């Protein structure tokens, strides 16, 4: 497996060719790094599940270069989904839509819908365009981490997660650190109204404002999950993540820069605002594991905007402690 850091056009073309030949290519998006495979190649997609140790009933997001390709993958697209796509693609948003014949069971977990995204990161856009120019239809890509662990936001993170499981002709494209740092907003567009399945940078307010819909009550529930039983442990470092209590000597600590580090605690990050908080969240949790820390105390951001998405990830990261916000 090669790590490619000098992303010239010919190098990206070569990566697109590797995808077309059925190899895996990990690539940067503005949210997190994805582990890509040709979405129409059953064997290549099977390797994603194998490399991630991911259960087969967790379907994959198909990445395409442009909204124009959407109707290849989906039929009966509701009008509101087109409105969302026109406004927020390319960008950190995934739409779940009724599938076309192209989206096979091995991609959708045998569901009748398929998740689609057009990312905005320039490397991912070139890669997808080159792949489509070679006759490809789309690139299936989950976050490039082992199942249940923290998503990678740098090529080195991908290497430390998956380096042992990738093969000779697979590639990792190094495009630097991801700008946003947490995964895309996932919106279920299979019903009469949209429903947020996973909060992200495209917030509930942005969606309801754009569509002039009063989604407040419904989606607030979806983004502000309080029921422990409804939460799965995910996005989880080895260290125990705690959202209450006081850090003591040798504990990790993550909070806004305005909050001082408790005596003897090890500062893992000091974001100045909520955007920075999202960007550094996963690398701070990874740092805790690299330092072999047992506990990480986190002071979360306020519960609005992308803060809700951060809290969603933190709740999942600390699920095993059952102390949810
Ligand atoms: O930002 C992102 O979305 C990143 C980058 C690489 O695009 N991808 C990502 O993929 O986070 P993944 O597989 O790690 O998370 C996608 C989530 C999974 O929980 C999966 O079960 C859900 O989306 N999902 C995928 N297809 C779905 C579908 N058809 N219906 C409902 N949920 C779906
Ligand atoms: Mg993931």
mmCIF file of N, CA and C and ligand atoms in Angstrom, residues 27 29 31-35 52 54 57-61 63 92 94 96-97 107-108 111 113-115 117 119 141-145 151 182-186 197-198 234-235, ligand 1:
data_model
loop_
_atom_site.group_PDB
_atom_site.id
_atom_site.type_symbol
_atom_site.label_atom_id
_atom_site.label_comp_id
_atom_site.label_asym_id
_atom_site.label_seq_id
_atom_site.Cartn_x
_atom_site.Cartn_y
_atom_site.Cartn_z
ATOM 1 N N UNK A 27 -9.131 8.481 0.748
ATOM 2 C CA UNK A 27 -8.979 9.848 0.233
ATOM 3 C C UNK A 27 -9.594 10.867 1.192
ATOM 4 N N UNK A 29 -11.841 13.969 2.416
ATOM 5 C CA UNK A 29 -12.987 14.819 2.080
ATOM 6 C C UNK A 29 -12.953 15.962 3.093
ATOM 7 N N UNK A 31 -14.991 16.483 5.357
ATOM 8 C CA UNK A 31 -15.460 16.022 6.675
ATOM 9 C C UNK A 31 -14.386 15.156 7.331
ATOM 10 N N UNK A 32 -14.242 13.926 6.846
ATOM 11 C CA UNK A 32 -13.230 12.986 7.349
ATOM 12 C C UNK A 32 -12.673 12.221 6.151
ATOM 13 N N UNK A 33 -11.641 11.412 6.369
ATOM 14 C CA UNK A 33 -11.117 10.585 5.275
ATOM 15 C C UNK A 33 -12.069 9.407 5.023
ATOM 16 N N UNK A 34 -12.245 9.077 3.736
ATOM 17 C CA UNK A 34 -13.067 7.931 3.359
ATOM 18 C C UNK A 34 -12.205 6.805 2.827
ATOM 19 N N UNK A 35 -12.702 5.577 2.956
ATOM 20 C CA UNK A 35 -12.027 4.421 2.354
ATOM 21 C C UNK A 35 -12.837 4.033 1.125
ATOM 22 N N UNK A 52 -12.465 -2.831 7.281
ATOM 23 C CA UNK A 52 -12.984 -2.083 8.430
ATOM 24 C C UNK A 52 -13.501 -2.986 9.550
ATOM 25 N N UNK A 54 -16.425 -4.257 9.425
ATOM 26 C CA UNK A 54 -17.739 -3.615 9.576
ATOM 27 C C UNK A 54 -18.859 -4.615 9.321
ATOM 28 N N UNK A 57 -24.657 -5.182 7.600
ATOM 29 C CA UNK A 57 -25.923 -4.437 7.567
ATOM 30 C C UNK A 57 -25.722 -2.929 7.777
ATOM 31 N N UNK A 58 -24.472 -2.465 7.751
ATOM 32 C CA UNK A 58 -24.230 -1.016 7.785
ATOM 33 C C UNK A 58 -23.907 -0.546 6.374
ATOM 34 N N UNK A 59 -24.897 0.040 5.691
ATOM 35 C CA UNK A 59 -24.689 0.381 4.278
ATOM 36 C C UNK A 59 -23.672 1.500 4.081
ATOM 37 N N UNK A 60 -23.264 1.681 2.831
ATOM 38 C CA UNK A 60 -22.193 2.631 2.507
ATOM 39 C C UNK A 60 -22.735 3.850 1.774
ATOM 40 N N UNK A 61 -22.024 4.956 1.916
ATOM 41 C CA UNK A 61 -22.363 6.174 1.172
ATOM 42 C C UNK A 61 -21.672 6.122 -0.196
ATOM 43 N N UNK A 63 -20.224 8.183 -3.255
ATOM 44 C CA UNK A 63 -19.742 9.534 -3.542
ATOM 45 C C UNK A 63 -19.711 9.747 -5.057
ATOM 46 N N UNK A 92 -20.796 18.983 2.942
ATOM 47 C CA UNK A 92 -20.819 17.949 3.982
ATOM 48 C C UNK A 92 -22.223 17.420 4.270
ATOM 49 N N UNK A 94 -25.140 14.237 3.207
ATOM 50 C CA UNK A 94 -25.458 12.968 2.555
ATOM 51 C C UNK A 94 -26.971 12.819 2.522
ATOM 52 N N UNK A 96 -30.215 10.293 1.859
ATOM 53 C CA UNK A 96 -30.689 8.908 1.699
ATOM 54 C C UNK A 96 -31.942 8.966 0.832
ATOM 55 N N UNK A 97 -31.873 8.258 -0.303
ATOM 56 C CA UNK A 97 -32.910 8.368 -1.341
ATOM 57 C C UNK A 97 -33.337 6.985 -1.824
ATOM 58 N N UNK A 107 -24.399 -2.917 -1.377
ATOM 59 C CA UNK A 107 -24.062 -1.530 -1.069
ATOM 60 C C UNK A 107 -25.027 -0.946 -0.050
ATOM 61 N N UNK A 108 -26.283 -1.367 -0.129
ATOM 62 C CA UNK A 108 -27.350 -0.725 0.657
ATOM 63 C C UNK A 108 -27.763 -1.567 1.858
ATOM 64 N N UNK A 111 -31.351 -2.687 1.665
ATOM 65 C CA UNK A 111 -32.455 -1.737 1.837
ATOM 66 C C UNK A 111 -32.837 -1.155 0.482
ATOM 67 N N UNK A 113 -33.150 1.875 -0.191
ATOM 68 C CA UNK A 113 -32.656 3.241 -0.371
ATOM 69 C C UNK A 113 -31.133 3.249 -0.394
ATOM 70 N N UNK A 114 -30.595 4.357 -0.853
ATOM 71 C CA UNK A 114 -29.142 4.465 -0.976
ATOM 72 C C UNK A 114 -28.695 5.854 -0.498
ATOM 73 N N UNK A 115 -27.540 5.908 0.140
ATOM 74 C CA UNK A 115 -27.007 7.184 0.633
ATOM 75 C C UNK A 115 -26.025 7.743 -0.399
ATOM 76 N N UNK A 117 -23.541 11.247 -1.655
ATOM 77 C CA UNK A 117 -22.915 12.520 -1.269
ATOM 78 C C UNK A 117 -22.030 13.042 -2.397
ATOM 79 N N UNK A 119 -18.907 15.392 -2.264
ATOM 80 C CA UNK A 119 -18.014 16.135 -1.359
ATOM 81 C C UNK A 119 -17.407 17.348 -2.058
ATOM 82 N N UNK A 141 -17.730 4.866 -0.022
ATOM 83 C CA UNK A 141 -16.690 5.193 0.970
ATOM 84 C C UNK A 141 -17.278 5.449 2.354
ATOM 85 N N UNK A 142 -16.980 4.570 3.285
ATOM 86 C CA UNK A 142 -17.246 4.863 4.687
ATOM 87 C C UNK A 142 -16.056 5.627 5.251
ATOM 88 N N UNK A 143 -16.153 6.105 6.473
ATOM 89 C CA UNK A 143 -14.988 6.710 7.110
ATOM 90 C C UNK A 143 -13.888 5.649 7.204
ATOM 91 N N UNK A 144 -12.633 6.080 7.035
ATOM 92 C CA UNK A 144 -11.524 5.129 6.864
ATOM 93 C C UNK A 144 -10.922 4.677 8.195
ATOM 94 N N UNK A 145 -11.799 4.194 9.074
ATOM 95 C CA UNK A 145 -11.347 3.693 10.379
ATOM 96 C C UNK A 145 -11.898 2.284 10.580
ATOM 97 N N UNK A 151 -13.201 8.404 13.601
ATOM 98 C CA UNK A 151 -12.942 8.655 12.177
ATOM 99 C C UNK A 151 -11.610 9.376 11.990
ATOM 100 N N UNK A 182 -15.747 16.458 11.393
ATOM 101 C CA UNK A 182 -16.727 15.423 11.748
ATOM 102 C C UNK A 182 -17.563 15.090 10.513
ATOM 103 N N UNK A 183 -18.202 13.925 10.563
ATOM 104 C CA UNK A 183 -18.850 13.361 9.387
ATOM 105 C C UNK A 183 -20.025 14.209 8.900
ATOM 106 N N UNK A 184 -20.419 13.940 7.655
ATOM 107 C CA UNK A 184 -21.495 14.698 7.010
ATOM 108 C C UNK A 184 -22.825 14.544 7.740
ATOM 109 N N UNK A 185 -23.661 15.541 7.576
ATOM 110 C CA UNK A 185 -25.066 15.443 8.008
ATOM 111 C C UNK A 185 -25.754 14.429 7.102
ATOM 112 N N UNK A 186 -26.447 13.461 7.697
ATOM 113 C CA UNK A 186 -27.194 12.506 6.861
ATOM 114 C C UNK A 186 -28.683 12.825 6.976
ATOM 115 N N UNK A 197 -30.743 12.009 10.167
ATOM 116 C CA UNK A 197 -30.329 10.736 10.777
ATOM 117 C C UNK A 197 -29.020 10.898 11.549
ATOM 118 N N UNK A 198 -28.175 11.817 11.072
ATOM 119 C CA UNK A 198 -26.910 12.075 11.777
ATOM 120 C C UNK A 198 -26.617 13.567 11.656
ATOM 121 N N UNK A 234 -19.905 4.286 19.535
ATOM 122 C CA UNK A 234 -19.311 4.489 18.222
ATOM 123 C C UNK A 234 -18.335 5.633 18.368
ATOM 124 N N UNK A 235 -17.567 5.924 17.363
ATOM 125 C CA UNK A 235 -16.645 7.060 17.397
ATOM 126 C C UNK A 235 -15.859 7.045 18.707
HETATM 127 O O1 LIG B 1 -18.653 12.503 6.097
HETATM 128 C C1 LIG B 1 -19.008 11.364 5.797
HETATM 129 O O2 LIG B 1 -20.209 11.050 5.660
HETATM 130 C C2 LIG B 1 -17.909 10.314 5.591
HETATM 131 C C3 LIG B 1 -17.132 10.679 4.334
HETATM 132 C C4 LIG B 1 -16.066 9.685 4.007
HETATM 133 O O3 LIG B 1 -18.030 10.828 3.269
HETATM 134 N N1 LIG B 1 -18.478 9.015 5.474
HETATM 135 C C5 LIG B 1 -19.015 8.341 6.520
HETATM 136 O O4 LIG B 1 -19.430 7.058 6.211
HETATM 137 O O5 LIG B 1 -19.117 8.833 7.635
HETATM 138 P P1 LIG B 1 -19.723 5.960 7.340
HETATM 139 O O6 LIG B 1 -20.034 4.717 6.578
HETATM 140 O O7 LIG B 1 -18.636 5.907 8.293
HETATM 141 O O8 LIG B 1 -21.036 6.490 8.007
HETATM 142 C C6 LIG B 1 -22.227 6.517 7.219
HETATM 143 C C7 LIG B 1 -23.426 6.200 8.051
HETATM 144 C C8 LIG B 1 -23.406 4.777 8.602
HETATM 145 O O9 LIG B 1 -23.850 4.827 9.950
HETATM 146 C C9 LIG B 1 -24.404 4.049 7.738
HETATM 147 O O10 LIG B 1 -25.071 3.015 8.437
HETATM 148 C C10 LIG B 1 -25.360 5.158 7.345
HETATM 149 O O11 LIG B 1 -24.538 6.276 7.158
HETATM 150 N N2 LIG B 1 -26.002 4.862 6.052
HETATM 151 C C11 LIG B 1 -25.400 4.566 4.895
HETATM 152 N N3 LIG B 1 -26.302 4.278 3.950
HETATM 153 C C12 LIG B 1 -27.509 4.417 4.524
HETATM 154 C C13 LIG B 1 -28.835 4.239 4.087
HETATM 155 N N4 LIG B 1 -29.099 3.875 2.830
HETATM 156 N N5 LIG B 1 -29.824 4.469 4.954
HETATM 157 C C14 LIG B 1 -29.568 4.843 6.222
HETATM 158 N N6 LIG B 1 -28.318 5.009 6.719
HETATM 159 C C15 LIG B 1 -27.307 4.800 5.871
#
